[in-house]
PDB file of C-alpha atoms in Angstrom:
ATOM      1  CA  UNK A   1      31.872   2.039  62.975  1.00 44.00           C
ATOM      2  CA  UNK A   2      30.277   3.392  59.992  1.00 37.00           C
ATOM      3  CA  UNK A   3      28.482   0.517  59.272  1.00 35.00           C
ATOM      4  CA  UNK A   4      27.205   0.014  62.665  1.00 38.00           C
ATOM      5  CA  UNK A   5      25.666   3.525  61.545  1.00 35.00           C
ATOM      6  CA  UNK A   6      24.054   2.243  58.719  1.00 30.00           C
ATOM      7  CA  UNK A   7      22.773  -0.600  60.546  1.00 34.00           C
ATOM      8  CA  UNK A   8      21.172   1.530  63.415  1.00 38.00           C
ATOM      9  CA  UNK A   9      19.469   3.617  60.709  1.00 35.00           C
ATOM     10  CA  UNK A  10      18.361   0.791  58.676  1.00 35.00           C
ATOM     11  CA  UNK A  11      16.553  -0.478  61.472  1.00 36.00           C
ATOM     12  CA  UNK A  12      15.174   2.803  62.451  1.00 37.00           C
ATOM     13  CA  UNK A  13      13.681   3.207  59.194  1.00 36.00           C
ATOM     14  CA  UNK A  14      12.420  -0.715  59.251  1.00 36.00           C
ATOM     15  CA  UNK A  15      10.805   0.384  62.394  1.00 40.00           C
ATOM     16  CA  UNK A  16       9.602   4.254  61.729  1.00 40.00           C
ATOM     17  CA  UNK A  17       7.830   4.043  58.435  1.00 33.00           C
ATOM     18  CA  UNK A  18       5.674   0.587  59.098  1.00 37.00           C
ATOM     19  CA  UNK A  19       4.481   2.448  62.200  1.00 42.00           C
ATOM     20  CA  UNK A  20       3.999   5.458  60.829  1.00 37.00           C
ATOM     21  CA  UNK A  21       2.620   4.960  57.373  1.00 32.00           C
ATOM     22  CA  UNK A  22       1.235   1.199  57.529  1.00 38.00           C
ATOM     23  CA  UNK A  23      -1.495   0.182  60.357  1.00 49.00           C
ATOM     24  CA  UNK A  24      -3.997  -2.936  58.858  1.00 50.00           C
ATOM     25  CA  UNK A  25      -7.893  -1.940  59.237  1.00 49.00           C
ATOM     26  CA  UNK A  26     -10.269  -4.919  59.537  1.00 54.00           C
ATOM     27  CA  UNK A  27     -10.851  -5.337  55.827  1.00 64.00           C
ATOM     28  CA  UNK A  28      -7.232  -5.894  55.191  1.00 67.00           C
ATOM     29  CA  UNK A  29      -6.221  -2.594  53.565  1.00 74.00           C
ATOM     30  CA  UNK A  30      -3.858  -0.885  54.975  1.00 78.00           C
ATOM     31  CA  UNK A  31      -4.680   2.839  56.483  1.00 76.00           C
ATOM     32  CA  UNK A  32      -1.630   5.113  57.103  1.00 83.00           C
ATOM     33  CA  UNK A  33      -0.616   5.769  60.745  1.00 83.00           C
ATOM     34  CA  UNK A  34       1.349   9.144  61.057  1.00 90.00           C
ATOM     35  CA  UNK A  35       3.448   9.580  65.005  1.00 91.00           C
ATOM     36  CA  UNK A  36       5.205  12.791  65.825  1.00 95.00           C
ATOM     37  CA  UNK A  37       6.682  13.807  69.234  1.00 97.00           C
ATOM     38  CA  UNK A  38       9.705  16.176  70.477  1.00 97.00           C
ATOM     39  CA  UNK A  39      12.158  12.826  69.757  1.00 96.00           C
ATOM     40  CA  UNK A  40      12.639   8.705  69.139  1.00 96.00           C
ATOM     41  CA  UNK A  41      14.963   6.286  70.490  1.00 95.00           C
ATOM     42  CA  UNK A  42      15.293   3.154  69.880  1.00 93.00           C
ATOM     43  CA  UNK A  43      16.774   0.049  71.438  1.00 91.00           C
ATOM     44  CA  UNK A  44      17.945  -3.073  69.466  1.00 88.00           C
ATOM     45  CA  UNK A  45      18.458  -5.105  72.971  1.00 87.00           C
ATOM     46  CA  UNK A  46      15.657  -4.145  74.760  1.00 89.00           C
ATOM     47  CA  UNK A  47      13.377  -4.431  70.995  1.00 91.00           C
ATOM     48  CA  UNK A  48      11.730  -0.922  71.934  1.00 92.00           C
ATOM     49  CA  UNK A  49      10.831   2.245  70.510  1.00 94.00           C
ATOM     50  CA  UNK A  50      10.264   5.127  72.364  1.00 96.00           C
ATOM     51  CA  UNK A  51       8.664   8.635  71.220  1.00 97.00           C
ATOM     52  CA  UNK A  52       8.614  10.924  73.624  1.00 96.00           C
ATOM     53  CA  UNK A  53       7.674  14.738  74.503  1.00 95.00           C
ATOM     54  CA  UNK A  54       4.411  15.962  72.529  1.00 96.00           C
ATOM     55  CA  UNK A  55       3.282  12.629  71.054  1.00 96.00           C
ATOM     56  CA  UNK A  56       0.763  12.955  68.722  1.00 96.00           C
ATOM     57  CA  UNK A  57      -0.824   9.670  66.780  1.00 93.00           C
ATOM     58  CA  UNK A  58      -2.856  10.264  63.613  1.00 91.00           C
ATOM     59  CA  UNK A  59      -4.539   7.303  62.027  1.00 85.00           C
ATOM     60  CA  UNK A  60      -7.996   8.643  59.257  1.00 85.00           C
ATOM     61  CA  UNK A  61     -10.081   6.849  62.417  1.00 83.00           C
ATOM     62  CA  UNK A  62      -8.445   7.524  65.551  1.00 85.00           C
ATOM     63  CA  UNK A  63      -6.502  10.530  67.069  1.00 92.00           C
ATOM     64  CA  UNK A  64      -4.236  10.137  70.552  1.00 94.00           C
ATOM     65  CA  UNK A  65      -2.068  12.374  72.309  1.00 97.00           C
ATOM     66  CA  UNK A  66       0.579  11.670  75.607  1.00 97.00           C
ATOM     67  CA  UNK A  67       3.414  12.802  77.192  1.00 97.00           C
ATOM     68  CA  UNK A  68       5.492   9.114  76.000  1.00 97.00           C
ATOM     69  CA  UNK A  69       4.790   6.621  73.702  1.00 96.00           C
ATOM     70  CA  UNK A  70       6.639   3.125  73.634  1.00 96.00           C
ATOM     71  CA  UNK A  71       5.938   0.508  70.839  1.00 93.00           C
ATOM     72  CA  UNK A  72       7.270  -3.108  72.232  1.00 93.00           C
ATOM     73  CA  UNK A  73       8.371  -4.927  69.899  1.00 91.00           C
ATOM     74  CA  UNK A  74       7.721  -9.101  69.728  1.00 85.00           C
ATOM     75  CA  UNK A  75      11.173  -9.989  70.589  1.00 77.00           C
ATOM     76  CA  UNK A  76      11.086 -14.120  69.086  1.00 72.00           C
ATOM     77  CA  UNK A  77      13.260 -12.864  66.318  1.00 56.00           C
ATOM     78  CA  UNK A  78      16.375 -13.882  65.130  1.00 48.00           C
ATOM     79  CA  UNK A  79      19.369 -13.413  67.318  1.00 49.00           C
ATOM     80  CA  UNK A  80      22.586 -12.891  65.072  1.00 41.00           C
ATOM     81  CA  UNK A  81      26.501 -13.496  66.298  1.00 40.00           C
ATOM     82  CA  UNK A  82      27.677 -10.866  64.098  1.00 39.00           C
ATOM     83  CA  UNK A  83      28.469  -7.732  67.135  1.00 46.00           C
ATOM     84  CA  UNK A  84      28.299  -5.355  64.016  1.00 45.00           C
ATOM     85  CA  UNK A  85      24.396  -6.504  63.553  1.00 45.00           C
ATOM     86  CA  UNK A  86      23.211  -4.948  66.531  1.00 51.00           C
ATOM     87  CA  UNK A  87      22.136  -8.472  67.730  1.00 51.00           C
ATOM     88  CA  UNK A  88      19.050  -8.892  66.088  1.00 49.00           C
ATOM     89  CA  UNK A  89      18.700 -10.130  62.444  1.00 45.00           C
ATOM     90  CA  UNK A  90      15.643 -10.061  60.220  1.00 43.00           C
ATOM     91  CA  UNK A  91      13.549  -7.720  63.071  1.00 48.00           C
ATOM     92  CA  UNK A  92      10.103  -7.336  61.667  1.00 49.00           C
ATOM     93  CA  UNK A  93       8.691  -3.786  62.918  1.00 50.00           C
ATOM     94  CA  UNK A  94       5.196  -4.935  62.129  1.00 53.00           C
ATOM     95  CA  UNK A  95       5.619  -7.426  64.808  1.00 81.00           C
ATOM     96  CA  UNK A  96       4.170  -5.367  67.604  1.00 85.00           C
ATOM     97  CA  UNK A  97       3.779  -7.230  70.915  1.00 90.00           C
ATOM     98  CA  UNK A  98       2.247  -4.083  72.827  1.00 91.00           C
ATOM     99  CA  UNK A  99       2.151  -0.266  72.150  1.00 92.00           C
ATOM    100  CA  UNK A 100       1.935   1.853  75.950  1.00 96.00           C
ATOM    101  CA  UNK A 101       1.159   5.318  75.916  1.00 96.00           C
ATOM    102  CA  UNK A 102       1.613   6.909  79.243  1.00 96.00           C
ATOM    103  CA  UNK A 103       0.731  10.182  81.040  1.00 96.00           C
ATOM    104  CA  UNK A 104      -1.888  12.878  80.175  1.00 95.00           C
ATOM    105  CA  UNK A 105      -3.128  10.364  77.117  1.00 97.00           C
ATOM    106  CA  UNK A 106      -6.000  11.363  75.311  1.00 95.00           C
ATOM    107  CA  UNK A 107      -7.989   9.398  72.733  1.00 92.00           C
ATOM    108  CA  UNK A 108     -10.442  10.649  70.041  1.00 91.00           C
ATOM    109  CA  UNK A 109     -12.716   8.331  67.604  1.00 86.00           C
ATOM    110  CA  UNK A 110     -15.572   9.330  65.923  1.00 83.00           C
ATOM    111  CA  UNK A 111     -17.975  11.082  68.376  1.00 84.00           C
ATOM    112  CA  UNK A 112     -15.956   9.869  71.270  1.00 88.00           C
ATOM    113  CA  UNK A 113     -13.217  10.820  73.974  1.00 92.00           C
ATOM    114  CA  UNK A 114     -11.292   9.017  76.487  1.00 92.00           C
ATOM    115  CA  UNK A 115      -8.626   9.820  78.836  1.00 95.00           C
ATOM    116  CA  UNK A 116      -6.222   8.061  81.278  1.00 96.00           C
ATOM    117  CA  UNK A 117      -3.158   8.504  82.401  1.00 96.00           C
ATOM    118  CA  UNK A 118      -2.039   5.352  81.064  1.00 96.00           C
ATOM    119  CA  UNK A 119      -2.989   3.111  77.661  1.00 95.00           C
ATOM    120  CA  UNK A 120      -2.281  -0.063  76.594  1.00 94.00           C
ATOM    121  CA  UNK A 121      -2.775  -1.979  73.284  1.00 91.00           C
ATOM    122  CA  UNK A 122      -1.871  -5.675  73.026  1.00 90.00           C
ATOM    123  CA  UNK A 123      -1.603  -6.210  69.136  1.00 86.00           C
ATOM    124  CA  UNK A 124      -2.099 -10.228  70.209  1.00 86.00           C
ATOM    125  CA  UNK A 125      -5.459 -10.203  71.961  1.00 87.00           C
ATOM    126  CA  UNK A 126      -6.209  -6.625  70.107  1.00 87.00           C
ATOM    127  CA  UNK A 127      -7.344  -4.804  73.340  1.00 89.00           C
ATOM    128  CA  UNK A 128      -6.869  -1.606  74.853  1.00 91.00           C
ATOM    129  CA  UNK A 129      -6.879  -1.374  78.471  1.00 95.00           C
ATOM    130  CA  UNK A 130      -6.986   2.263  80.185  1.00 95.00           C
ATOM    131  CA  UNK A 131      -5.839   2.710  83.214  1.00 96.00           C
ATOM    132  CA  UNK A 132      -5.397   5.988  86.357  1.00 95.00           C
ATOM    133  CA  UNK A 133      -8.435   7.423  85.872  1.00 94.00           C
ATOM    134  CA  UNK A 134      -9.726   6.534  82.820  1.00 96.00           C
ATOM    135  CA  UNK A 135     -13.037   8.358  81.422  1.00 94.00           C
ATOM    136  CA  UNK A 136     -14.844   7.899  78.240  1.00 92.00           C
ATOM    137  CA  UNK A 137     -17.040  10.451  76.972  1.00 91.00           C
ATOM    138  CA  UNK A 138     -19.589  10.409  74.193  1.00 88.00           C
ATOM    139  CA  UNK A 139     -21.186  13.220  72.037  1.00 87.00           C
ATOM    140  CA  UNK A 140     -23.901  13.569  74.207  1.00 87.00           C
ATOM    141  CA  UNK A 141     -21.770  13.908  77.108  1.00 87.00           C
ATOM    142  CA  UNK A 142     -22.631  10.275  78.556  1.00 90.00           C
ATOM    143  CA  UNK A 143     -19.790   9.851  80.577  1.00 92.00           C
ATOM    144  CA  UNK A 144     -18.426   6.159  81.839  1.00 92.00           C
ATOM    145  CA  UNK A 145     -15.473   6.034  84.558  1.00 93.00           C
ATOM    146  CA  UNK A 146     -13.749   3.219  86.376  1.00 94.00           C
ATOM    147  CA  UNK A 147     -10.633   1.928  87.928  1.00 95.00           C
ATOM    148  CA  UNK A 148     -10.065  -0.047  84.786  1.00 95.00           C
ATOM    149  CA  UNK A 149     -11.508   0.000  81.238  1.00 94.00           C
ATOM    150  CA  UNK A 150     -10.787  -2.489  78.879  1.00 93.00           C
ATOM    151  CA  UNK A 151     -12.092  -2.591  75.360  1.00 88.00           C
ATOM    152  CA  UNK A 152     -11.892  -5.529  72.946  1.00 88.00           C
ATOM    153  CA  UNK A 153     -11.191  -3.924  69.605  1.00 82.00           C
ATOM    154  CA  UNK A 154     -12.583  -7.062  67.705  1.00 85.00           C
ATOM    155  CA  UNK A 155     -15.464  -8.192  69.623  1.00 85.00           C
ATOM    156  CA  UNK A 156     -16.815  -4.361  70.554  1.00 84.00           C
ATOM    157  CA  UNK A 157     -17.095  -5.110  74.105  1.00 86.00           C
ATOM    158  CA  UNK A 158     -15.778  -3.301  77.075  1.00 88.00           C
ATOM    159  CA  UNK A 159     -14.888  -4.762  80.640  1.00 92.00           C
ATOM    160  CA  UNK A 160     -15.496  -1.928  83.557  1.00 93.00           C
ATOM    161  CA  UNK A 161     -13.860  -2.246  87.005  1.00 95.00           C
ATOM    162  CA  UNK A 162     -15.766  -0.488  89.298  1.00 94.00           C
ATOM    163  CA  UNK A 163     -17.868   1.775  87.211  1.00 92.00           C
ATOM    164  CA  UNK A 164     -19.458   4.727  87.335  1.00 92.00           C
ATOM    165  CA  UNK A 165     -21.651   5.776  84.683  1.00 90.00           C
ATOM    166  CA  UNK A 166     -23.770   9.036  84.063  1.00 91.00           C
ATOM    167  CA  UNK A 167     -26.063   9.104  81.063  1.00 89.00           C
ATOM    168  CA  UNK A 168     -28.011  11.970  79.734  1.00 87.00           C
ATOM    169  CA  UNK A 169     -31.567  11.398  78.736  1.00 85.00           C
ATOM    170  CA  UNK A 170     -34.266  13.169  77.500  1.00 80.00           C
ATOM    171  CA  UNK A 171     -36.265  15.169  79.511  1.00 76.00           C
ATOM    172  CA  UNK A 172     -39.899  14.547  79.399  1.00 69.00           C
ATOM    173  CA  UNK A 173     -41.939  16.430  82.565  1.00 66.00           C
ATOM    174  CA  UNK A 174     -43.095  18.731  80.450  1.00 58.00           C
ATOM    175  CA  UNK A 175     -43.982  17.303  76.655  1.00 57.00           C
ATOM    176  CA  UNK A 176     -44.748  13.884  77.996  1.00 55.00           C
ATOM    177  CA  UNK A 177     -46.441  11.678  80.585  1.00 54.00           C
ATOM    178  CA  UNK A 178     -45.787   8.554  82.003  1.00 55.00           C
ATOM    179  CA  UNK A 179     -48.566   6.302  82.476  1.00 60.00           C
ATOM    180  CA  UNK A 180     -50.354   6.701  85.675  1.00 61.00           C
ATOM    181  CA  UNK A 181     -49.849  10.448  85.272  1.00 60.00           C
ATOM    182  CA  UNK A 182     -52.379  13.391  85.126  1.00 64.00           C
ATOM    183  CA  UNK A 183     -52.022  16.194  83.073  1.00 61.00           C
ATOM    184  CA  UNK A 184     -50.681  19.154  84.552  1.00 61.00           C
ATOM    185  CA  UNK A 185     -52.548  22.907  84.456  1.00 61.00           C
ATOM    186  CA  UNK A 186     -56.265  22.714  83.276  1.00 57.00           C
ATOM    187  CA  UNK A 187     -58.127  20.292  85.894  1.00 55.00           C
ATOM    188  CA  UNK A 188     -61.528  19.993  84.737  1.00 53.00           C
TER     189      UNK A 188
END
């Protein structure tokens, strides 16, 4: 029994401190990725880990916050006979299939916010696709909203199902004229 203890931790940790301390940023360096919430569990079968209550992610670029967050695993390793082993062998925790953050998420980067009710990043295709009432929100307060938004992280292109966009421009009735236009006031 005890070493089915020490397995169950060693795999924790395998698992924990990639995720937490370890995320690659496009110029291959790696950045560290901190994740706190109220607890963790984690399921050798099922190849999940599961943070839940207060979840806050910390990354030098990126900021999120949800109710639950679950990292899926990419569950084509090893399988081992041994029953003490948990049944997985060799796991790799930086072999993320999909990380889901559900309920009251919110996302900061840079200048901009987005909320949801549910996120998804694919580490495969590297998108993120936001989902029940999703709303992005810039630092000018341009605001973008849809059923659906996905955003490639790679490419820096964004897919909106039905959208509904409201930007913020510059007002110019009274310091400017369009052409066609007559000044306003002195009519001489």
């Amino acid at each position: 029994m005890r070493l089915r203890h020490l397995f169950i931790f060693f795999c924790l940790f395998c698992v924990a401190v990639p995720l937490c301390f370890a995320a690659e940023r496009t110029d291959g360096k790696k950045v560290p990725t901190s994740i706190r919430a109220d607890h963790m569990d984690y399921d050798a079968d099922k190849q999940t880990v599961v943070f839940g209550g207060n979840v806050y992610v910390k990354r030098p670029d990126f900021e999120l916050w949800s109710a639950k967050l679950v990292v899926y695993l990419d569950k084509s390793g090893k399988k081992s006979d041994d029953p003490e082993a948990g049944g997985t062998v060799g796991m790799q925790a930086g072999n993320i299939d999909r990380i889901v953050a559900e309920k009251d998420v919110r996302m900061k980067s840079n200048d901009k916010e987005g909320t949801c009710q549910k996120a998804t990043y694919y580490a495969k295709t590297d998108k993120v696709v936001m989902e029940g009432n999703p709303i992005l929100k810039d630092k000018d307060r341009n605001t973008m909203r849809g059923s659906t938004i996905t955003h490639y992280l790679k490419a820096n292109r964004s897919e909106v199902q039905r959208p509904e966009a409201t930007f913020f421009t510059q007002d110019k009735t009274e310091n400017s004229l369009m052409p066609g236009d007559k000044p306003k006031g002195n009519n001489r």
